[in-house]
Amino acid sequence: MKVITVGNEKGGVGKSTIACNLAVMAARDGKSVLLVDADSQESAMNFRTLRKAEQKLDDIQAISMAKSEAIFEDVKIFANFDLVIIDTGGRDTVTFRSAILAANGGIFLIPVKLGQYDIWFTCNTLDILKQMRAVGVKINAAFVINQELTSHTTLTVEAKEALRQLAEEFNVGIMDNVLFNRVDYSKAVTLGQGVGEFKAKSKAAAEVAALYAETMMKLEG
């Protein structure tokens, strides 16, 4: 069993969208997948409910652990799954920290938008990661640039440089594959679908497929 935790204390960066799309990609790749919802808003659970109702699919199992204070221990009972993907909430709670701890031996993906405020606020999450590493917890972490605008501006370039500096300071990678701001993501999730199912030949589908492949390469490597 490998664990992917998708988290950032900053809200509105697309944690649930990324977690759900990765879960769909893994299921389509033939893996047994458990989607863990560690957010009190239960976006991932709602996605799973929609998926079962609209698509009649049981390819992704889901469970809510929004009130668990020991997710890093609780997920161990699901060792029969190939992949456990944890969608976290957007607040610094015991549950949030426990979900990050669960990525020990897996990967902690940190979605971030290229806005200066988004990057500044992400420092809170990086501080938590630093605290955990300071007591010997080995967590492989990487930024996922999400909702990037298709038109590049000076501000975008500056934000990427600020992110690069943070990545270096906190020993966090930056995923090569970027997710852009596309309406297909929101349309797909409202149907309980991954973007690859909603529109197989779309740019969004290609982006998610590339991100999934890169994530799995890091997990297996």
PDB file of C-alpha atoms in Angstrom:
ATOM      1  CA  MET A   1       0.000   0.000   0.000  1.00  0.00           C
ATOM      2  CA  LYS A   2       1.211   3.476  -0.931  1.00  0.00           C
ATOM      3  CA  VAL A   3      -0.241   6.708   0.448  1.00  0.00           C
ATOM      4  CA  ILE A   4      -0.731   9.987  -1.383  1.00  0.00           C
ATOM      5  CA  THR A   5      -1.800  12.862   0.852  1.00  0.00           C
ATOM      6  CA  VAL A   6      -3.111  15.934  -0.964  1.00  0.00           C
ATOM      7  CA  GLY A   7      -3.067  18.884   1.379  1.00  0.00           C
ATOM      8  CA  ASN A   8      -2.509  22.547   2.014  1.00  0.00           C
ATOM      9  CA  GLU A   9      -3.754  24.665   4.879  1.00  0.00           C
ATOM     10  CA  LYS A  10      -4.651  27.250   2.234  1.00  0.00           C
ATOM     11  CA  GLY A  11      -8.220  26.729   1.025  1.00  0.00           C
ATOM     12  CA  GLY A  12      -9.410  26.953  -2.558  1.00  0.00           C
ATOM     13  CA  VAL A  13      -6.310  25.463  -4.163  1.00  0.00           C
ATOM     14  CA  GLY A  14      -8.037  22.390  -5.620  1.00  0.00           C
ATOM     15  CA  LYS A  15      -7.122  19.674  -3.135  1.00  0.00           C
ATOM     16  CA  SER A  16     -10.304  17.643  -3.649  1.00  0.00           C
ATOM     17  CA  THR A  17     -10.227  18.004  -7.428  1.00  0.00           C
ATOM     18  CA  ILE A  18      -6.674  16.678  -7.557  1.00  0.00           C
ATOM     19  CA  ALA A  19      -7.317  13.871  -5.067  1.00  0.00           C
ATOM     20  CA  CYS A  20     -10.451  12.676  -6.870  1.00  0.00           C
ATOM     21  CA  ASN A  21      -8.869  12.844 -10.316  1.00  0.00           C
ATOM     22  CA  LEU A  22      -5.820  10.912  -9.154  1.00  0.00           C
ATOM     23  CA  ALA A  23      -8.126   8.308  -7.625  1.00  0.00           C
ATOM     24  CA  VAL A  24      -9.974   7.894 -10.926  1.00  0.00           C
ATOM     25  CA  MET A  25      -6.715   7.623 -12.851  1.00  0.00           C
ATOM     26  CA  ALA A  26      -5.424   4.953 -10.468  1.00  0.00           C
ATOM     27  CA  ALA A  27      -8.658   2.950 -10.713  1.00  0.00           C
ATOM     28  CA  ARG A  28      -8.524   3.108 -14.506  1.00  0.00           C
ATOM     29  CA  ASP A  29      -4.917   1.946 -14.233  1.00  0.00           C
ATOM     30  CA  GLY A  30      -6.151  -1.234 -12.579  1.00  0.00           C
ATOM     31  CA  LYS A  31      -5.222  -0.332  -9.020  1.00  0.00           C
ATOM     32  CA  SER A  32      -7.410  -0.879  -5.980  1.00  0.00           C
ATOM     33  CA  VAL A  33      -8.021   2.588  -4.565  1.00  0.00           C
ATOM     34  CA  LEU A  34      -9.256   3.920  -1.242  1.00  0.00           C
ATOM     35  CA  LEU A  35     -10.177   7.606  -1.200  1.00  0.00           C
ATOM     36  CA  VAL A  36      -9.954   8.963   2.358  1.00  0.00           C
ATOM     37  CA  ASP A  37     -11.887  12.147   3.071  1.00  0.00           C
ATOM     38  CA  ALA A  38     -10.183  13.995   5.918  1.00  0.00           C
ATOM     39  CA  ASP A  39     -12.143  17.204   5.384  1.00  0.00           C
ATOM     40  CA  SER A  40     -15.304  18.066   7.325  1.00  0.00           C
ATOM     41  CA  GLN A  41     -16.813  19.446   4.091  1.00  0.00           C
ATOM     42  CA  GLU A  42     -16.648  15.877   2.690  1.00  0.00           C
ATOM     43  CA  SER A  43     -16.096  16.900  -0.926  1.00  0.00           C
ATOM     44  CA  ALA A  44     -14.407  13.592  -1.726  1.00  0.00           C
ATOM     45  CA  MET A  45     -17.259  11.598  -0.177  1.00  0.00           C
ATOM     46  CA  ASN A  46     -19.772  13.612  -2.210  1.00  0.00           C
ATOM     47  CA  PHE A  47     -17.744  12.872  -5.341  1.00  0.00           C
ATOM     48  CA  ARG A  48     -17.806   9.135  -4.563  1.00  0.00           C
ATOM     49  CA  THR A  49     -21.573   9.237  -3.953  1.00  0.00           C
ATOM     50  CA  LEU A  50     -22.141  11.019  -7.268  1.00  0.00           C
ATOM     51  CA  ARG A  51     -19.849   8.590  -9.031  1.00  0.00           C
ATOM     52  CA  LYS A  52     -21.756   5.581  -7.786  1.00  0.00           C
ATOM     53  CA  ALA A  53     -25.140   7.147  -8.585  1.00  0.00           C
ATOM     54  CA  GLU A  54     -24.317   8.602 -12.007  1.00  0.00           C
ATOM     55  CA  GLN A  55     -21.765   6.138 -13.351  1.00  0.00           C
ATOM     56  CA  LYS A  56     -22.896   3.003 -11.491  1.00  0.00           C
ATOM     57  CA  LEU A  57     -19.227   2.452 -10.644  1.00  0.00           C
ATOM     58  CA  ASP A  58     -17.679   0.898  -7.560  1.00  0.00           C
ATOM     59  CA  ASP A  59     -14.101   1.176  -8.776  1.00  0.00           C
ATOM     60  CA  ILE A  60     -13.184   3.612  -5.996  1.00  0.00           C
ATOM     61  CA  GLN A  61     -13.894   2.925  -2.350  1.00  0.00           C
ATOM     62  CA  ALA A  62     -14.202   5.904  -0.009  1.00  0.00           C
ATOM     63  CA  ILE A  63     -14.272   6.482   3.719  1.00  0.00           C
ATOM     64  CA  SER A  64     -14.587   9.570   5.885  1.00  0.00           C
ATOM     65  CA  MET A  65     -11.890  10.177   8.494  1.00  0.00           C
ATOM     66  CA  ALA A  66     -12.687  13.839   9.025  1.00  0.00           C
ATOM     67  CA  LYS A  67     -12.831  13.319  12.793  1.00  0.00           C
ATOM     68  CA  SER A  68      -9.903  10.956  13.101  1.00  0.00           C
ATOM     69  CA  GLU A  69      -6.888  12.145  15.054  1.00  0.00           C
ATOM     70  CA  ALA A  70      -4.781   9.162  14.028  1.00  0.00           C
ATOM     71  CA  ILE A  71      -5.193   8.769  10.274  1.00  0.00           C
ATOM     72  CA  PHE A  72      -1.566   7.718   9.989  1.00  0.00           C
ATOM     73  CA  GLU A  73      -2.439   4.677  12.118  1.00  0.00           C
ATOM     74  CA  ASP A  74      -5.990   4.129  10.862  1.00  0.00           C
ATOM     75  CA  VAL A  75      -4.988   3.734   7.199  1.00  0.00           C
ATOM     76  CA  LYS A  76      -2.752   0.788   8.052  1.00  0.00           C
ATOM     77  CA  ILE A  77      -5.778  -1.470   8.323  1.00  0.00           C
ATOM     78  CA  PHE A  78      -6.365  -0.883   4.605  1.00  0.00           C
ATOM     79  CA  ALA A  79      -3.085  -2.484   3.558  1.00  0.00           C
ATOM     80  CA  ASN A  80      -4.976  -4.609   1.024  1.00  0.00           C
ATOM     81  CA  PHE A  81      -5.406  -1.533  -1.200  1.00  0.00           C
ATOM     82  CA  ASP A  82      -2.742  -0.634  -3.743  1.00  0.00           C
ATOM     83  CA  LEU A  83      -3.208   3.074  -3.190  1.00  0.00           C
ATOM     84  CA  VAL A  84      -4.699   5.238  -0.455  1.00  0.00           C
ATOM     85  CA  ILE A  85      -5.350   8.861  -1.431  1.00  0.00           C
ATOM     86  CA  ILE A  86      -6.107  11.298   1.384  1.00  0.00           C
ATOM     87  CA  ASP A  87      -7.950  14.560   0.740  1.00  0.00           C
ATOM     88  CA  THR A  88      -7.296  16.931   3.637  1.00  0.00           C
ATOM     89  CA  GLY A  89      -9.160  19.905   5.017  1.00  0.00           C
ATOM     90  CA  GLY A  90      -7.870  23.456   4.872  1.00  0.00           C
ATOM     91  CA  ARG A  91      -7.107  24.095   8.532  1.00  0.00           C
ATOM     92  CA  ASP A  92      -4.280  23.253  10.905  1.00  0.00           C
ATOM     93  CA  THR A  93      -5.905  20.538  12.996  1.00  0.00           C
ATOM     94  CA  VAL A  94      -4.799  17.273  14.543  1.00  0.00           C
ATOM     95  CA  THR A  95      -6.544  15.534  11.645  1.00  0.00           C
ATOM     96  CA  PHE A  96      -4.668  17.640   9.096  1.00  0.00           C
ATOM     97  CA  ARG A  97      -1.310  16.879  10.696  1.00  0.00           C
ATOM     98  CA  SER A  98      -2.172  13.209  11.007  1.00  0.00           C
ATOM     99  CA  ALA A  99      -2.981  13.063   7.297  1.00  0.00           C
ATOM    100  CA  ILE A 100       0.434  14.523   6.485  1.00  0.00           C
ATOM    101  CA  LEU A 101       2.087  11.954   8.761  1.00  0.00           C
ATOM    102  CA  ALA A 102       0.307   9.214   6.828  1.00  0.00           C
ATOM    103  CA  ALA A 103       2.366  10.190   3.774  1.00  0.00           C
ATOM    104  CA  ASN A 104       5.495   8.825   5.477  1.00  0.00           C
ATOM    105  CA  GLY A 105       6.798   6.361   2.899  1.00  0.00           C
ATOM    106  CA  GLY A 106       4.464   7.792   0.250  1.00  0.00           C
ATOM    107  CA  ILE A 107       4.184  11.340  -1.018  1.00  0.00           C
ATOM    108  CA  PHE A 108       2.655  14.577   0.221  1.00  0.00           C
ATOM    109  CA  LEU A 109       1.349  16.667  -2.681  1.00  0.00           C
ATOM    110  CA  ILE A 110       0.829  20.354  -1.915  1.00  0.00           C
ATOM    111  CA  PRO A 111      -1.462  22.075  -4.442  1.00  0.00           C
ATOM    112  CA  VAL A 112      -0.661  25.751  -4.857  1.00  0.00           C
ATOM    113  CA  LYS A 113      -1.955  28.544  -7.053  1.00  0.00           C
ATOM    114  CA  LEU A 114       0.450  31.060  -8.531  1.00  0.00           C
ATOM    115  CA  GLY A 115      -0.710  34.026  -6.517  1.00  0.00           C
ATOM    116  CA  GLN A 116       1.520  35.771  -4.018  1.00  0.00           C
ATOM    117  CA  TYR A 117      -1.009  35.443  -1.192  1.00  0.00           C
ATOM    118  CA  ASP A 118      -1.453  31.741  -1.973  1.00  0.00           C
ATOM    119  CA  ILE A 119       2.283  31.174  -1.820  1.00  0.00           C
ATOM    120  CA  TRP A 120       2.673  33.158   1.409  1.00  0.00           C
ATOM    121  CA  PHE A 121      -0.142  31.231   3.086  1.00  0.00           C
ATOM    122  CA  THR A 122       1.358  27.920   1.970  1.00  0.00           C
ATOM    123  CA  CYS A 123       4.265  28.681   4.304  1.00  0.00           C
ATOM    124  CA  ASN A 124       2.020  27.595   7.201  1.00  0.00           C
ATOM    125  CA  THR A 125       1.824  24.105   5.697  1.00  0.00           C
ATOM    126  CA  LEU A 126       5.562  24.061   5.068  1.00  0.00           C
ATOM    127  CA  ASP A 127       6.217  24.984   8.700  1.00  0.00           C
ATOM    128  CA  ILE A 128       4.142  21.987   9.805  1.00  0.00           C
ATOM    129  CA  LEU A 129       6.102  19.755   7.427  1.00  0.00           C
ATOM    130  CA  LYS A 130       9.368  21.133   8.805  1.00  0.00           C
ATOM    131  CA  GLN A 131       8.279  20.399  12.380  1.00  0.00           C
ATOM    132  CA  MET A 132       7.514  16.792  11.491  1.00  0.00           C
ATOM    133  CA  ARG A 133      10.804  16.300   9.715  1.00  0.00           C
ATOM    134  CA  ALA A 134      12.623  17.807  12.702  1.00  0.00           C
ATOM    135  CA  VAL A 135      11.529  14.856  14.857  1.00  0.00           C
ATOM    136  CA  GLY A 136      12.679  12.299  12.309  1.00  0.00           C
ATOM    137  CA  VAL A 137       9.593  11.770  10.150  1.00  0.00           C
ATOM    138  CA  LYS A 138      10.695  11.303   6.542  1.00  0.00           C
ATOM    139  CA  ILE A 139       8.077  12.757   4.214  1.00  0.00           C
ATOM    140  CA  ASN A 140       8.639  13.203   0.502  1.00  0.00           C
ATOM    141  CA  ALA A 141       6.730  16.338  -0.524  1.00  0.00           C
ATOM    142  CA  ALA A 142       6.145  18.196  -3.769  1.00  0.00           C
ATOM    143  CA  PHE A 143       4.216  21.250  -4.924  1.00  0.00           C
ATOM    144  CA  VAL A 144       1.553  20.825  -7.605  1.00  0.00           C
ATOM    145  CA  ILE A 145       0.918  24.058  -9.481  1.00  0.00           C
ATOM    146  CA  ASN A 146      -2.833  24.174  -9.965  1.00  0.00           C
ATOM    147  CA  GLN A 147      -5.267  26.450 -11.799  1.00  0.00           C
ATOM    148  CA  GLU A 148      -2.456  28.156 -13.673  1.00  0.00           C
ATOM    149  CA  LEU A 149      -3.603  30.734 -16.219  1.00  0.00           C
ATOM    150  CA  THR A 150      -2.872  29.861 -19.829  1.00  0.00           C
ATOM    151  CA  SER A 151      -1.500  33.358 -20.441  1.00  0.00           C
ATOM    152  CA  HIS A 152       1.821  34.012 -18.740  1.00  0.00           C
ATOM    153  CA  THR A 153       2.381  37.344 -17.044  1.00  0.00           C
ATOM    154  CA  THR A 154       5.198  38.983 -15.156  1.00  0.00           C
ATOM    155  CA  LEU A 155       3.367  38.179 -11.937  1.00  0.00           C
ATOM    156  CA  THR A 156       3.227  34.495 -12.904  1.00  0.00           C
ATOM    157  CA  VAL A 157       6.958  34.425 -13.527  1.00  0.00           C
ATOM    158  CA  GLU A 158       7.630  36.141 -10.202  1.00  0.00           C
ATOM    159  CA  ALA A 159       5.299  33.734  -8.379  1.00  0.00           C
ATOM    160  CA  LYS A 160       7.080  30.731  -9.887  1.00  0.00           C
ATOM    161  CA  GLU A 161      10.408  32.104  -8.721  1.00  0.00           C
ATOM    162  CA  ALA A 162       9.016  32.645  -5.211  1.00  0.00           C
ATOM    163  CA  LEU A 163       7.740  29.062  -5.233  1.00  0.00           C
ATOM    164  CA  ARG A 164      11.110  27.774  -6.422  1.00  0.00           C
ATOM    165  CA  GLN A 165      12.805  29.557  -3.525  1.00  0.00           C
ATOM    166  CA  LEU A 166      10.351  28.063  -1.035  1.00  0.00           C
ATOM    167  CA  ALA A 167      10.890  24.621  -2.511  1.00  0.00           C
ATOM    168  CA  GLU A 168      14.620  24.966  -2.040  1.00  0.00           C
ATOM    169  CA  GLU A 169      14.310  26.334   1.490  1.00  0.00           C
ATOM    170  CA  PHE A 170      11.984  23.584   2.694  1.00  0.00           C
ATOM    171  CA  ASN A 171      13.383  20.720   0.595  1.00  0.00           C
ATOM    172  CA  VAL A 172      10.152  20.287  -1.333  1.00  0.00           C
ATOM    173  CA  GLY A 173       9.990  19.278  -4.974  1.00  0.00           C
ATOM    174  CA  ILE A 174       7.927  20.917  -7.694  1.00  0.00           C
ATOM    175  CA  MET A 175       6.014  18.553  -9.958  1.00  0.00           C
ATOM    176  CA  ASP A 176       6.918  19.032 -13.600  1.00  0.00           C
ATOM    177  CA  ASN A 177       3.325  18.651 -14.713  1.00  0.00           C
ATOM    178  CA  VAL A 178       0.979  21.583 -14.155  1.00  0.00           C
ATOM    179  CA  LEU A 179      -2.825  21.741 -14.028  1.00  0.00           C
ATOM    180  CA  PHE A 180      -4.306  24.773 -15.760  1.00  0.00           C
ATOM    181  CA  ASN A 181      -7.466  26.711 -14.996  1.00  0.00           C
ATOM    182  CA  ARG A 182      -9.981  24.824 -17.157  1.00  0.00           C
ATOM    183  CA  VAL A 183     -13.747  24.568 -16.823  1.00  0.00           C
ATOM    184  CA  ASP A 184     -13.657  20.830 -17.599  1.00  0.00           C
ATOM    185  CA  TYR A 185     -12.403  20.134 -14.066  1.00  0.00           C
ATOM    186  CA  SER A 186     -15.476  21.620 -12.391  1.00  0.00           C
ATOM    187  CA  LYS A 187     -17.861  20.120 -14.958  1.00  0.00           C
ATOM    188  CA  ALA A 188     -16.433  16.640 -14.493  1.00  0.00           C
ATOM    189  CA  VAL A 189     -16.467  16.624 -10.711  1.00  0.00           C
ATOM    190  CA  THR A 190     -20.155  17.578 -10.560  1.00  0.00           C
ATOM    191  CA  LEU A 191     -20.882  14.326 -12.436  1.00  0.00           C
ATOM    192  CA  GLY A 192     -18.651  12.153 -10.292  1.00  0.00           C
ATOM    193  CA  GLN A 193     -16.195  11.799 -13.137  1.00  0.00           C
ATOM    194  CA  GLY A 194     -12.516  12.344 -13.684  1.00  0.00           C
ATOM    195  CA  VAL A 195     -11.721  14.724 -16.525  1.00  0.00           C
ATOM    196  CA  GLY A 196     -10.441  11.808 -18.578  1.00  0.00           C
ATOM    197  CA  GLU A 197     -13.883  10.225 -18.414  1.00  0.00           C
ATOM    198  CA  PHE A 198     -15.729  13.482 -18.969  1.00  0.00           C
ATOM    199  CA  LYS A 199     -13.726  14.506 -22.030  1.00  0.00           C
ATOM    200  CA  ALA A 200     -11.073  11.941 -22.894  1.00  0.00           C
ATOM    201  CA  LYS A 201      -9.176  13.996 -25.468  1.00  0.00           C
ATOM    202  CA  SER A 202      -9.230  17.303 -23.611  1.00  0.00           C
ATOM    203  CA  LYS A 203      -6.201  19.233 -22.445  1.00  0.00           C
ATOM    204  CA  ALA A 204      -7.360  18.760 -18.863  1.00  0.00           C
ATOM    205  CA  ALA A 205      -7.406  14.974 -19.322  1.00  0.00           C
ATOM    206  CA  ALA A 206      -3.864  15.046 -20.680  1.00  0.00           C
ATOM    207  CA  GLU A 207      -2.704  17.187 -17.748  1.00  0.00           C
ATOM    208  CA  VAL A 208      -4.138  14.822 -15.146  1.00  0.00           C
ATOM    209  CA  ALA A 209      -2.758  11.758 -16.916  1.00  0.00           C
ATOM    210  CA  ALA A 210       0.713  13.313 -16.930  1.00  0.00           C
ATOM    211  CA  LEU A 211       0.475  14.306 -13.258  1.00  0.00           C
ATOM    212  CA  TYR A 212      -0.667  10.810 -12.320  1.00  0.00           C
ATOM    213  CA  ALA A 213       2.203   9.201 -14.240  1.00  0.00           C
ATOM    214  CA  GLU A 214       4.728  11.509 -12.574  1.00  0.00           C
ATOM    215  CA  THR A 215       3.246  10.852  -9.125  1.00  0.00           C
ATOM    216  CA  MET A 216       3.393   7.089  -9.586  1.00  0.00           C
ATOM    217  CA  MET A 217       6.971   7.332 -10.814  1.00  0.00           C
ATOM    218  CA  LYS A 218       7.923   9.163  -7.627  1.00  0.00           C
ATOM    219  CA  LEU A 219       6.069   6.626  -5.473  1.00  0.00           C
ATOM    220  CA  GLU A 220       7.643   3.634  -7.140  1.00  0.00           C
ATOM    221  CA  GLY A 221      11.078   5.242  -7.293  1.00  0.00           C
TER     222      GLY A 221
END
